[in-house]
PDB file of C-alpha atoms and ligand atoms in Angstrom:
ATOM      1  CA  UNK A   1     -43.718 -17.487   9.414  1.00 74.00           C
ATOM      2  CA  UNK A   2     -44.150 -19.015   5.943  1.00 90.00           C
ATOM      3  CA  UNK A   3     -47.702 -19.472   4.484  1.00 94.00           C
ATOM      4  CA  UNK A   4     -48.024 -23.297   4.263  1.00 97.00           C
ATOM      5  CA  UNK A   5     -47.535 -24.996   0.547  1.00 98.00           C
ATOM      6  CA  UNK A   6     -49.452 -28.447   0.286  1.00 98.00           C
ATOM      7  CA  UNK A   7     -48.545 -30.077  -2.929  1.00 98.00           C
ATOM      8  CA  UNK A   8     -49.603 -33.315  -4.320  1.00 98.00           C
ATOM      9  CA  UNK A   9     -47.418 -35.610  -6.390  1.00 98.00           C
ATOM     10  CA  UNK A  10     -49.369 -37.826  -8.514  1.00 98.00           C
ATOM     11  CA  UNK A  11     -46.427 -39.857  -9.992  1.00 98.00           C
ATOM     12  CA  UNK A  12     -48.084 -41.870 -12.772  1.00 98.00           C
ATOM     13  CA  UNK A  13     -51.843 -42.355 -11.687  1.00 98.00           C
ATOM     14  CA  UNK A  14     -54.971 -40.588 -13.091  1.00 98.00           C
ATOM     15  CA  UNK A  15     -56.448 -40.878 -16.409  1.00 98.00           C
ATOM     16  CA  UNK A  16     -58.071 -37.760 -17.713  1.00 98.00           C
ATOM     17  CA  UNK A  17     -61.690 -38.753 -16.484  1.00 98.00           C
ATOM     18  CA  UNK A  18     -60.467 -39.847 -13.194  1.00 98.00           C
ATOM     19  CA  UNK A  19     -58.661 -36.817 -12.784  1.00 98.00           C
ATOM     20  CA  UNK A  20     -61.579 -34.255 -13.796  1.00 98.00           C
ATOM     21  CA  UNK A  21     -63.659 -36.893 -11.060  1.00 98.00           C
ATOM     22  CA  UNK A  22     -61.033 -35.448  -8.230  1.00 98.00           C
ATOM     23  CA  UNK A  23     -61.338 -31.768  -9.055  1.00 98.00           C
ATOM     24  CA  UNK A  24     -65.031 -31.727  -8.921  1.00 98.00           C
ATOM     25  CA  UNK A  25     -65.082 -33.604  -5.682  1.00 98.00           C
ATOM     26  CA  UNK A  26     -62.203 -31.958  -4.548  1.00 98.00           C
ATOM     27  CA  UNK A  27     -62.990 -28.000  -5.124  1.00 98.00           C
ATOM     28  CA  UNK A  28     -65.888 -28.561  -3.165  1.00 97.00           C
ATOM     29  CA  UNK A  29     -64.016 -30.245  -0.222  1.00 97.00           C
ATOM     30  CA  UNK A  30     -61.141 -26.698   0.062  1.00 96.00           C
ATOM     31  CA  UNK A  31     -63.797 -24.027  -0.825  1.00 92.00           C
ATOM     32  CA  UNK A  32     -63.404 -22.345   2.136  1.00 91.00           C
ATOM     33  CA  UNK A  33     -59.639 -22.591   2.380  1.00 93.00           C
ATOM     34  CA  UNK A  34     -57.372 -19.488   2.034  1.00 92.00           C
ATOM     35  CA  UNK A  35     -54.654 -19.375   4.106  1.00 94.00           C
ATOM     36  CA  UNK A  36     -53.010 -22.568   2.588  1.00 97.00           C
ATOM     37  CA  UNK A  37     -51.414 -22.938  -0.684  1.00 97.00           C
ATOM     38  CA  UNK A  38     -52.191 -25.755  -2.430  1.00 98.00           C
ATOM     39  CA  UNK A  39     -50.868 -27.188  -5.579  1.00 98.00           C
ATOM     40  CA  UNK A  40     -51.749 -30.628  -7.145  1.00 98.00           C
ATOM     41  CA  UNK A  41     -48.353 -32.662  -9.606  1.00 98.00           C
ATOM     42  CA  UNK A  42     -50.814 -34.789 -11.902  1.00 98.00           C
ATOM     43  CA  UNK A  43     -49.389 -36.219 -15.208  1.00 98.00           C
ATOM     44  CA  UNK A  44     -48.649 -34.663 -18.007  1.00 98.00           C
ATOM     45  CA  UNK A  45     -51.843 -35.830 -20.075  1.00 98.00           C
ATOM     46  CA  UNK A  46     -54.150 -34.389 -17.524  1.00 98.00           C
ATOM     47  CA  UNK A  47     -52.707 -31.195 -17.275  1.00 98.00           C
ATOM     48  CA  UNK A  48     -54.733 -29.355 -19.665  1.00 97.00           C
ATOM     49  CA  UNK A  49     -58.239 -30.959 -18.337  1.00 98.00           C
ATOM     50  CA  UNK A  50     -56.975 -29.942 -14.956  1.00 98.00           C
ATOM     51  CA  UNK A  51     -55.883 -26.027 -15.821  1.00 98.00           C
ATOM     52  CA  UNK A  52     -59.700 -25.638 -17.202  1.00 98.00           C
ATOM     53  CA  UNK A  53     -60.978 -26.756 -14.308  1.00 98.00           C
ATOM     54  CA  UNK A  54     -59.080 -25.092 -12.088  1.00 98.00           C
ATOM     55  CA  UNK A  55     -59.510 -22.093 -13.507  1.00 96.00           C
ATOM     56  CA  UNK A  56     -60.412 -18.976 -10.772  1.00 94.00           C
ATOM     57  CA  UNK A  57     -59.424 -21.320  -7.953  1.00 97.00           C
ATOM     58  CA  UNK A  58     -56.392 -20.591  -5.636  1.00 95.00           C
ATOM     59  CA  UNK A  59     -55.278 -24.209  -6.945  1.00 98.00           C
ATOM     60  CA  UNK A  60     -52.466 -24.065  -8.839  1.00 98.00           C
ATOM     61  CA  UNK A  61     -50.672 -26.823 -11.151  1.00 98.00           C
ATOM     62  CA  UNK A  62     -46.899 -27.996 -11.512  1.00 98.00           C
ATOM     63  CA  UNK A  63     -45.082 -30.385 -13.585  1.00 98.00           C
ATOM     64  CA  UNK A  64     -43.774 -33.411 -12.497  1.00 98.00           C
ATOM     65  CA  UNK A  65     -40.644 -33.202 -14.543  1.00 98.00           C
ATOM     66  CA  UNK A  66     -38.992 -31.016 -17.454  1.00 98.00           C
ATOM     67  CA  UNK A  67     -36.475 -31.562 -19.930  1.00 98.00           C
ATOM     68  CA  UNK A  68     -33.484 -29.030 -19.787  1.00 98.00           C
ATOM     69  CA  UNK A  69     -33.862 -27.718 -23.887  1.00 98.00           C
ATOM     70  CA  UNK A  70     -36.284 -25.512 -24.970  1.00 98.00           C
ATOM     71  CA  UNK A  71     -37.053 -27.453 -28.038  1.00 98.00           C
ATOM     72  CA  UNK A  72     -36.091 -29.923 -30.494  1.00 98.00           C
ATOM     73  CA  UNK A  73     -34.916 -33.511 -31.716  1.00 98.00           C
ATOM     74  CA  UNK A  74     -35.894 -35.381 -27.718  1.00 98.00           C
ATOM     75  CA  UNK A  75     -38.454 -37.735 -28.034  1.00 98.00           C
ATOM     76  CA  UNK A  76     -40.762 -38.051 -24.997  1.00 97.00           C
ATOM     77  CA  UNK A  77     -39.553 -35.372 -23.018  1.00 98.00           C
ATOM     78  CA  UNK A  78     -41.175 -32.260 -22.444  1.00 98.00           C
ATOM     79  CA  UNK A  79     -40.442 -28.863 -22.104  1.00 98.00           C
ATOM     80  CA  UNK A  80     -40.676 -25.548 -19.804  1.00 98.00           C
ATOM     81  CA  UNK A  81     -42.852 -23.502 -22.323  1.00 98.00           C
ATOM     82  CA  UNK A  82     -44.963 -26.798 -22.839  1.00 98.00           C
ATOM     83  CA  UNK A  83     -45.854 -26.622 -18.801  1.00 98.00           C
ATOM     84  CA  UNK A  84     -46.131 -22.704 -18.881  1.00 98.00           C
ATOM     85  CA  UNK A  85     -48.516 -23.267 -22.023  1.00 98.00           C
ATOM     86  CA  UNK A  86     -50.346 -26.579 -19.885  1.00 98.00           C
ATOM     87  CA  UNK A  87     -51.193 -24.220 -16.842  1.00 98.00           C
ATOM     88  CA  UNK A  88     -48.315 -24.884 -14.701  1.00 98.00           C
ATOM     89  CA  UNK A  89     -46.700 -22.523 -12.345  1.00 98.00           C
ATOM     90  CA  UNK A  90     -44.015 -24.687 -10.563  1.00 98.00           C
ATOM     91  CA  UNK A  91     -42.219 -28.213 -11.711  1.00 98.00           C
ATOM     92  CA  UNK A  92     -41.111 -30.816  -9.370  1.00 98.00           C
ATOM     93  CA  UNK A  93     -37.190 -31.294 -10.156  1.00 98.00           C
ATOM     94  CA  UNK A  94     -35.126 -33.962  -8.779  1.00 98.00           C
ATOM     95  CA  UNK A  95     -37.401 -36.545  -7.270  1.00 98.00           C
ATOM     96  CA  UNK A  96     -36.024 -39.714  -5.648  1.00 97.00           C
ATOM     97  CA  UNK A  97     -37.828 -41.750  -8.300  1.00 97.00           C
ATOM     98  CA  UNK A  98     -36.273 -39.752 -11.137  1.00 98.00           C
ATOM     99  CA  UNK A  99     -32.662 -39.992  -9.844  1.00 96.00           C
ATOM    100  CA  UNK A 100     -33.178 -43.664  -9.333  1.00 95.00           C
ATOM    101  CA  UNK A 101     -35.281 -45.151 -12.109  1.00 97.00           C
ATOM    102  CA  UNK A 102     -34.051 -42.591 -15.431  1.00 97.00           C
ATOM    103  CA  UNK A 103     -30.410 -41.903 -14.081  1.00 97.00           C
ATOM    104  CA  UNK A 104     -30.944 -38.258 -12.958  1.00 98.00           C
ATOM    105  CA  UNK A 105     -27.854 -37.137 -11.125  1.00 98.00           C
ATOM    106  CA  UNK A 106     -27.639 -33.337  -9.249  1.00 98.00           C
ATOM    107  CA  UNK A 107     -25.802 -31.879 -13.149  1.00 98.00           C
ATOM    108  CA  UNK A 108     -29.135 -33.153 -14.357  1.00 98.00           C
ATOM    109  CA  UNK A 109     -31.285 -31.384 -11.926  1.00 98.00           C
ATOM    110  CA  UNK A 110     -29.146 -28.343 -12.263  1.00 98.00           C
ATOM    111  CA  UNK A 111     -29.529 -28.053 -15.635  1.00 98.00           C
ATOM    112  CA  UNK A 112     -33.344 -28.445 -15.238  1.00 98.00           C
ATOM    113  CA  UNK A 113     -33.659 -26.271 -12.549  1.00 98.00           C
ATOM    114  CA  UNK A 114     -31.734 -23.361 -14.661  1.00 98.00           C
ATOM    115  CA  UNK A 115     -33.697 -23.857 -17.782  1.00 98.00           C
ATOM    116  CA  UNK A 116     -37.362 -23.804 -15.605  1.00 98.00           C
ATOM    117  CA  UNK A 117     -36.318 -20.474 -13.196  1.00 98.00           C
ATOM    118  CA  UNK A 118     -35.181 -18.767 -16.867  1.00 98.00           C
ATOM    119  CA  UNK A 119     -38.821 -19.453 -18.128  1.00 98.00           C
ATOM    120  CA  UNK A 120     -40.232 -18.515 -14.831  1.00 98.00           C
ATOM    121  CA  UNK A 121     -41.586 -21.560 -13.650  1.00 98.00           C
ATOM    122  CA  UNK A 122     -41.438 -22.002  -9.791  1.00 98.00           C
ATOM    123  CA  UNK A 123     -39.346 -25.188  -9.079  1.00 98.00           C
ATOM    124  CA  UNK A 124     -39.498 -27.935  -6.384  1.00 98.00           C
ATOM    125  CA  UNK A 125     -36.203 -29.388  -5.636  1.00 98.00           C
ATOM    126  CA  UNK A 126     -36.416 -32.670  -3.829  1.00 98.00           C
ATOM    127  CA  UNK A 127     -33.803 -33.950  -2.006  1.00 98.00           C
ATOM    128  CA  UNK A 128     -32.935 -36.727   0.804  1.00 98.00           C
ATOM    129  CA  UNK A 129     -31.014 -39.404   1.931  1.00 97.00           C
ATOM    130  CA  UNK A 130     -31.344 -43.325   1.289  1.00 95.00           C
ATOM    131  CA  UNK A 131     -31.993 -45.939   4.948  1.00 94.00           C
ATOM    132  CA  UNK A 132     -28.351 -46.852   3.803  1.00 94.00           C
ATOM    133  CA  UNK A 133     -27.117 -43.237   4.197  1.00 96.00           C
ATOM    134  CA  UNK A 134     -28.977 -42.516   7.675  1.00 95.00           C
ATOM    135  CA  UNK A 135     -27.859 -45.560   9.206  1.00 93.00           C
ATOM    136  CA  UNK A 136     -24.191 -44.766   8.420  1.00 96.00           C
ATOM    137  CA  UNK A 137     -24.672 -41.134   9.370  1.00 96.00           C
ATOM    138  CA  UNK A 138     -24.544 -39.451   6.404  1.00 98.00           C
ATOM    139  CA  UNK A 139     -27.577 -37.811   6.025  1.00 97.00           C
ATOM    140  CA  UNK A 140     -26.390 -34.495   6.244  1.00 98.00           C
ATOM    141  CA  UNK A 141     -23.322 -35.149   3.543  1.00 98.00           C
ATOM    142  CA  UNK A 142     -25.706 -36.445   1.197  1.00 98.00           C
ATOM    143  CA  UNK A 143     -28.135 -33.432   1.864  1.00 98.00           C
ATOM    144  CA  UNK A 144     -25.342 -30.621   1.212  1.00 98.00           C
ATOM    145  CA  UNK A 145     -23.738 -32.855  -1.710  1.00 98.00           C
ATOM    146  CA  UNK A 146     -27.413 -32.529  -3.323  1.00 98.00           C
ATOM    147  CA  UNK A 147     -28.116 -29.332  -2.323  1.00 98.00           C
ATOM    148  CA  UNK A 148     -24.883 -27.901  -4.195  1.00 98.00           C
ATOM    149  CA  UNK A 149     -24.942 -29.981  -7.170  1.00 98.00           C
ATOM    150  CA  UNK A 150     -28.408 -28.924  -7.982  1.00 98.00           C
ATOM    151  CA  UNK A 151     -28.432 -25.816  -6.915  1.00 98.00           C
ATOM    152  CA  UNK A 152     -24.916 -24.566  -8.512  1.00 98.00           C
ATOM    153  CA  UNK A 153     -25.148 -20.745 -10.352  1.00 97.00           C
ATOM    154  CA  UNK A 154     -29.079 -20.709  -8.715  1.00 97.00           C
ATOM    155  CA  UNK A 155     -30.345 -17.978  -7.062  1.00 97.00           C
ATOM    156  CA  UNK A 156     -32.878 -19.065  -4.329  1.00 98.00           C
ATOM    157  CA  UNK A 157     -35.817 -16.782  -5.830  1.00 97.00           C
ATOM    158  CA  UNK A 158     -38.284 -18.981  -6.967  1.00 97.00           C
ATOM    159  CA  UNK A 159     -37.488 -21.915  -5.235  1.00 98.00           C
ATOM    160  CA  UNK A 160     -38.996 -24.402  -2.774  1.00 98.00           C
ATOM    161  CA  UNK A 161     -37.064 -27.864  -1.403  1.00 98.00           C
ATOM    162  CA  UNK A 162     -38.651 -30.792  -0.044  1.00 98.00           C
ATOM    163  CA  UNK A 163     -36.917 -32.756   1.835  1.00 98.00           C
ATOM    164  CA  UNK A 164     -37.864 -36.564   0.923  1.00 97.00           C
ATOM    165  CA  UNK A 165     -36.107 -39.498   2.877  1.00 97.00           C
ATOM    166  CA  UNK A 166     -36.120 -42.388   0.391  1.00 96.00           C
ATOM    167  CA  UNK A 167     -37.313 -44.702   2.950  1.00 94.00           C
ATOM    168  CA  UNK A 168     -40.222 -42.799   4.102  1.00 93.00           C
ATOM    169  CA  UNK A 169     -41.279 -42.735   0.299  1.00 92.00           C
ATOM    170  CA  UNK A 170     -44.198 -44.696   0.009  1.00 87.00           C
ATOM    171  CA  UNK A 171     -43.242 -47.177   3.133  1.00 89.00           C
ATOM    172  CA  UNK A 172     -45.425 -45.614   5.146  1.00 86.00           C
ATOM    173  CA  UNK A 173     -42.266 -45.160   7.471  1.00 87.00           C
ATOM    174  CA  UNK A 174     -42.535 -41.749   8.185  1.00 88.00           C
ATOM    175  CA  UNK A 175     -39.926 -39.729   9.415  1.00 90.00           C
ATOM    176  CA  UNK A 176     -40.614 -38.869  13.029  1.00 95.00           C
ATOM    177  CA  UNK A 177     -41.817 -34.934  13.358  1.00 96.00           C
ATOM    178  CA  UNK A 178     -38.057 -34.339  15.222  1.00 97.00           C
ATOM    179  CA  UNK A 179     -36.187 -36.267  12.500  1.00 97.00           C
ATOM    180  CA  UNK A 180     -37.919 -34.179   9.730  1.00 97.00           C
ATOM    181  CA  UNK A 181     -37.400 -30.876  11.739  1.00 97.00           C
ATOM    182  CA  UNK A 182     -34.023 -31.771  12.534  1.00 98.00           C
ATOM    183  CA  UNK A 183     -33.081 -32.254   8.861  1.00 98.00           C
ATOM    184  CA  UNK A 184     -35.227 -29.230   7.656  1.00 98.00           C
ATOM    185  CA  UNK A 185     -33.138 -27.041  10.042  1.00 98.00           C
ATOM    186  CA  UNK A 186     -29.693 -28.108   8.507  1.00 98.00           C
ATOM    187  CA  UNK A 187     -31.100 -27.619   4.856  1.00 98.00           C
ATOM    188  CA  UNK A 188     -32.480 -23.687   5.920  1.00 98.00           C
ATOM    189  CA  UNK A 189     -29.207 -23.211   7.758  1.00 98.00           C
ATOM    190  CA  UNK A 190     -27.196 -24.423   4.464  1.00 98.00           C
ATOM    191  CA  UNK A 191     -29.254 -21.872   2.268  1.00 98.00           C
ATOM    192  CA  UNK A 192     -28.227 -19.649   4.551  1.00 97.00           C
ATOM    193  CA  UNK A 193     -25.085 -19.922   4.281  1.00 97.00           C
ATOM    194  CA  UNK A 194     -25.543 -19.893   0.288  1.00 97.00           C
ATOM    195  CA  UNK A 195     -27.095 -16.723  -0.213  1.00 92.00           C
ATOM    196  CA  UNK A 196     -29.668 -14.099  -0.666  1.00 94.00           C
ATOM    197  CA  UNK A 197     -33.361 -14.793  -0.356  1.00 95.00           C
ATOM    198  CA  UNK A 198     -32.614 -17.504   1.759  1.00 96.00           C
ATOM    199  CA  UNK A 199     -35.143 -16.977   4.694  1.00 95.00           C
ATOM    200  CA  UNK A 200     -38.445 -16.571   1.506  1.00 96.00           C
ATOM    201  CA  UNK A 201     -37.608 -20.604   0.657  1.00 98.00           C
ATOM    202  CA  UNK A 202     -40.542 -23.054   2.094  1.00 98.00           C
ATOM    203  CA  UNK A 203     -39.183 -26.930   2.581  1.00 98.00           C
ATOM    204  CA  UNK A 204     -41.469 -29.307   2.885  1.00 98.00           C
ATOM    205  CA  UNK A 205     -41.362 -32.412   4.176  1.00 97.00           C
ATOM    206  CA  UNK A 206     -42.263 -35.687   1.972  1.00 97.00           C
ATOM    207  CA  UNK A 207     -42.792 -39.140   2.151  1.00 96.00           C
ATOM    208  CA  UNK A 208     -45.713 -41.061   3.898  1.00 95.00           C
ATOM    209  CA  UNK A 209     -47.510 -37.746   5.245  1.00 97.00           C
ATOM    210  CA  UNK A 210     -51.420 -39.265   5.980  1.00 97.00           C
ATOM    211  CA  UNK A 211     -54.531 -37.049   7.422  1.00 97.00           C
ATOM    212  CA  UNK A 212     -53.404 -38.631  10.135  1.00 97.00           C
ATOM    213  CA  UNK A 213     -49.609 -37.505  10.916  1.00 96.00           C
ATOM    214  CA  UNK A 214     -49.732 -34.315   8.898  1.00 97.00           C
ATOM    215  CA  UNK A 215     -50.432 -32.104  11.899  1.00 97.00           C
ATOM    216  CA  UNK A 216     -47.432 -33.190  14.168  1.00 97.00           C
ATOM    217  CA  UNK A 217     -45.020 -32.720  10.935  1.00 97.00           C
ATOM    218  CA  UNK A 218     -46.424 -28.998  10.693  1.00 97.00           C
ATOM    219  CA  UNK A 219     -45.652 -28.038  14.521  1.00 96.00           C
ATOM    220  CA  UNK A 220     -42.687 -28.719  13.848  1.00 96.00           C
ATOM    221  CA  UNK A 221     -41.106 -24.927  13.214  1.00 95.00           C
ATOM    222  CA  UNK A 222     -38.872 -25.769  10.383  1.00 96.00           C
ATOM    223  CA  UNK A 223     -41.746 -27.776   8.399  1.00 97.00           C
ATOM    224  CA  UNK A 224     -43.610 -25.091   5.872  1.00 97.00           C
ATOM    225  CA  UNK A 225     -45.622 -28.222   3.968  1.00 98.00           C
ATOM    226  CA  UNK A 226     -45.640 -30.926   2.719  1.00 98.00           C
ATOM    227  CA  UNK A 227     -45.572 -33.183  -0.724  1.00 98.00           C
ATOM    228  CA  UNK A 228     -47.589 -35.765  -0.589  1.00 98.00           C
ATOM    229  CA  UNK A 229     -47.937 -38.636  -3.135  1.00 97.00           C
ATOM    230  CA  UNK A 230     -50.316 -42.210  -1.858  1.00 97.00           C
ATOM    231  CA  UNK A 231     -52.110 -39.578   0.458  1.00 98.00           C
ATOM    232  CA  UNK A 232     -53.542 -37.018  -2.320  1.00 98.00           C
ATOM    233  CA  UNK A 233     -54.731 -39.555  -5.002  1.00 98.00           C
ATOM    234  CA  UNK A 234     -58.054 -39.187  -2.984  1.00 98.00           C
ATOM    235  CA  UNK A 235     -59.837 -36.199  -2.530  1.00 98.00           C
ATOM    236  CA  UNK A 236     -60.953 -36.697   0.450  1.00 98.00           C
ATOM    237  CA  UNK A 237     -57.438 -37.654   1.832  1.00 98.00           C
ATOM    238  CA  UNK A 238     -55.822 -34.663   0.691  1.00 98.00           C
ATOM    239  CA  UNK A 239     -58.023 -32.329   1.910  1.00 98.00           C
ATOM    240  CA  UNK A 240     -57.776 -33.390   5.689  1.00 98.00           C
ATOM    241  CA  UNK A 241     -54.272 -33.011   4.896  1.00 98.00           C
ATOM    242  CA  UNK A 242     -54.581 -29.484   3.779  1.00 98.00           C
ATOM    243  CA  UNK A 243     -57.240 -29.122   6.717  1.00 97.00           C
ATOM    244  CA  UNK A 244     -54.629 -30.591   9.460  1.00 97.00           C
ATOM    245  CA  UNK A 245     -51.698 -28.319   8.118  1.00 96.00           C
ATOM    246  CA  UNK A 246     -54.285 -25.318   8.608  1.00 94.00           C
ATOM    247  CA  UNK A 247     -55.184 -26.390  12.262  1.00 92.00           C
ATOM    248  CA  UNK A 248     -51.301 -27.104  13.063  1.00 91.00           C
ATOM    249  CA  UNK A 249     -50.353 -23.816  11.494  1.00 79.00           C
ATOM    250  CA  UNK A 250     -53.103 -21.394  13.252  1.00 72.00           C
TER     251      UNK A 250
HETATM  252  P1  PGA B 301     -45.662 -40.757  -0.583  1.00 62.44           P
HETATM  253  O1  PGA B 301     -44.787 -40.035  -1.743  1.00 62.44           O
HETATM  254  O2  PGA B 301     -46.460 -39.690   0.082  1.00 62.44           O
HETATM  255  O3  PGA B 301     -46.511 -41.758  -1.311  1.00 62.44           O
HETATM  256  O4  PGA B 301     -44.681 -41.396   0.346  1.00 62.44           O
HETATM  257  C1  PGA B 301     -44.234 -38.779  -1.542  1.00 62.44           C
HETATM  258  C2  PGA B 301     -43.429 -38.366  -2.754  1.00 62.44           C
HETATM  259  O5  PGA B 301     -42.762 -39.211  -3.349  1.00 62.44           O
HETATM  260  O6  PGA B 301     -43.439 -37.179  -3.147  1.00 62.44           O
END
């Protein structure tokens, strides 16, 4: 059984005060957690502020994007050193918003993948499927068309996928429990088929998870967390959701 992996997605909301207002509140909300893993996406600005406070906590911080060079001439962009050097451990690669609003396609997210595993960040891969694409039955096309685009030369160490259906992003249409677990199962099936380490990958599930459906999503036995974005902008929010997936786990 995989350890659980709660991870919140900020997207672009937080100043540097507000954030440094959730980690105080929040730290004292998880204190006594320690059989989840919890890791908290805010922007880039309040990385640093966040790393100091986190500092001998379990907590740990990831980017929400890279760029795929080490260095040089790419205005606004930032690179893997940069989050190693911010206090991140893992990047988010490949979110639904990325692909759809900045033109990322699965080349895009291969290259970033590549260039964060060589500089030993952890990466999150998000993939999933429009409303378009499940009505017409493709979900599972879409899922392995992502999966080997993005993942293409990758070894699986290092590596965690959530699955994120487009239309349970921020809707608060969440997929049912059986619709994430089905999906989950085909994705640990295809890295299966793919190769070595295969079994070590979490996938969580994104897109509406509350305090409120988190703990049916984490019966499921295919669901090892979640990402959560509304849901973990308060502190108090995301910790029943890291409390829920503890309670649905034990
Ligand atoms: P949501 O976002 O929880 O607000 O639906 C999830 C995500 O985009 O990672």
């Amino acid at each position: 059984m995989h350890r659980p992996l709660i991870a919140a997605n900020w997207k672009m909301n937080k100043t540097i005060g507000e954030t440094e207002d959730f980690i105080h509140s929040f730290l004292a909300m998880i204190k006594d957690v320690d059989d989840v893993d919890i890791l908290i996406a805010p922007p880039f600005t309040s990385l640093s502020v966040a790393s100091s406070l986190l500092e001998n906590t379990t907590v740990r911080l990831a980017g929400q994007n890279v760029f795929y060079e080490e260095k040089g001439a790419f205005t606004g962009e930032i690179s893997p050193s940069m989050l190693l050097s911010a206090g991140c451990s893992h990047v988010i690669i490949g979110h639904s918003e990325r692909r759809q609003y900045f033109s990322e396609t699965d080349e895009i997210v291969n290259k970033k993948i590549k260039i964060a595993r060589k500089n030993g960040l952890e990466v999150i891969l998000c993939i999933g499927e429009s409303l378009q694409e499940r009505e017409e039955g493709k979900t599972f096309d879409v899922l392995s068309r992502q999966l080997t685009g993005s993942l293409k030369d990758v070894p699986l160490e290092g590596l965690t996928i959530a699955y994120e259906p487009i239309w349970a992003i921020g809707t608060g249409k969440t997929a049912t429990p059986e619709q994430a677990n089905e999906a989950h199962a085909y994705i640990r099936q295809w890295l299966r088929d793919y190769g070595e380490g295969s079994e070590r990958v979490r996938i969580l599930y994104g897109g509406s998870v509350t305090p409120e459906n988190i703990k049916s999503l984490m019966a499921e036995p295919e669901v090892n967390g979640a990402l959560v974005g509304g849901a973990s902008l308060k502190p108090d929010s995301f910790a029943r959701i890291i409390n829920g997936a503890r309670e649905a786990t034990v």
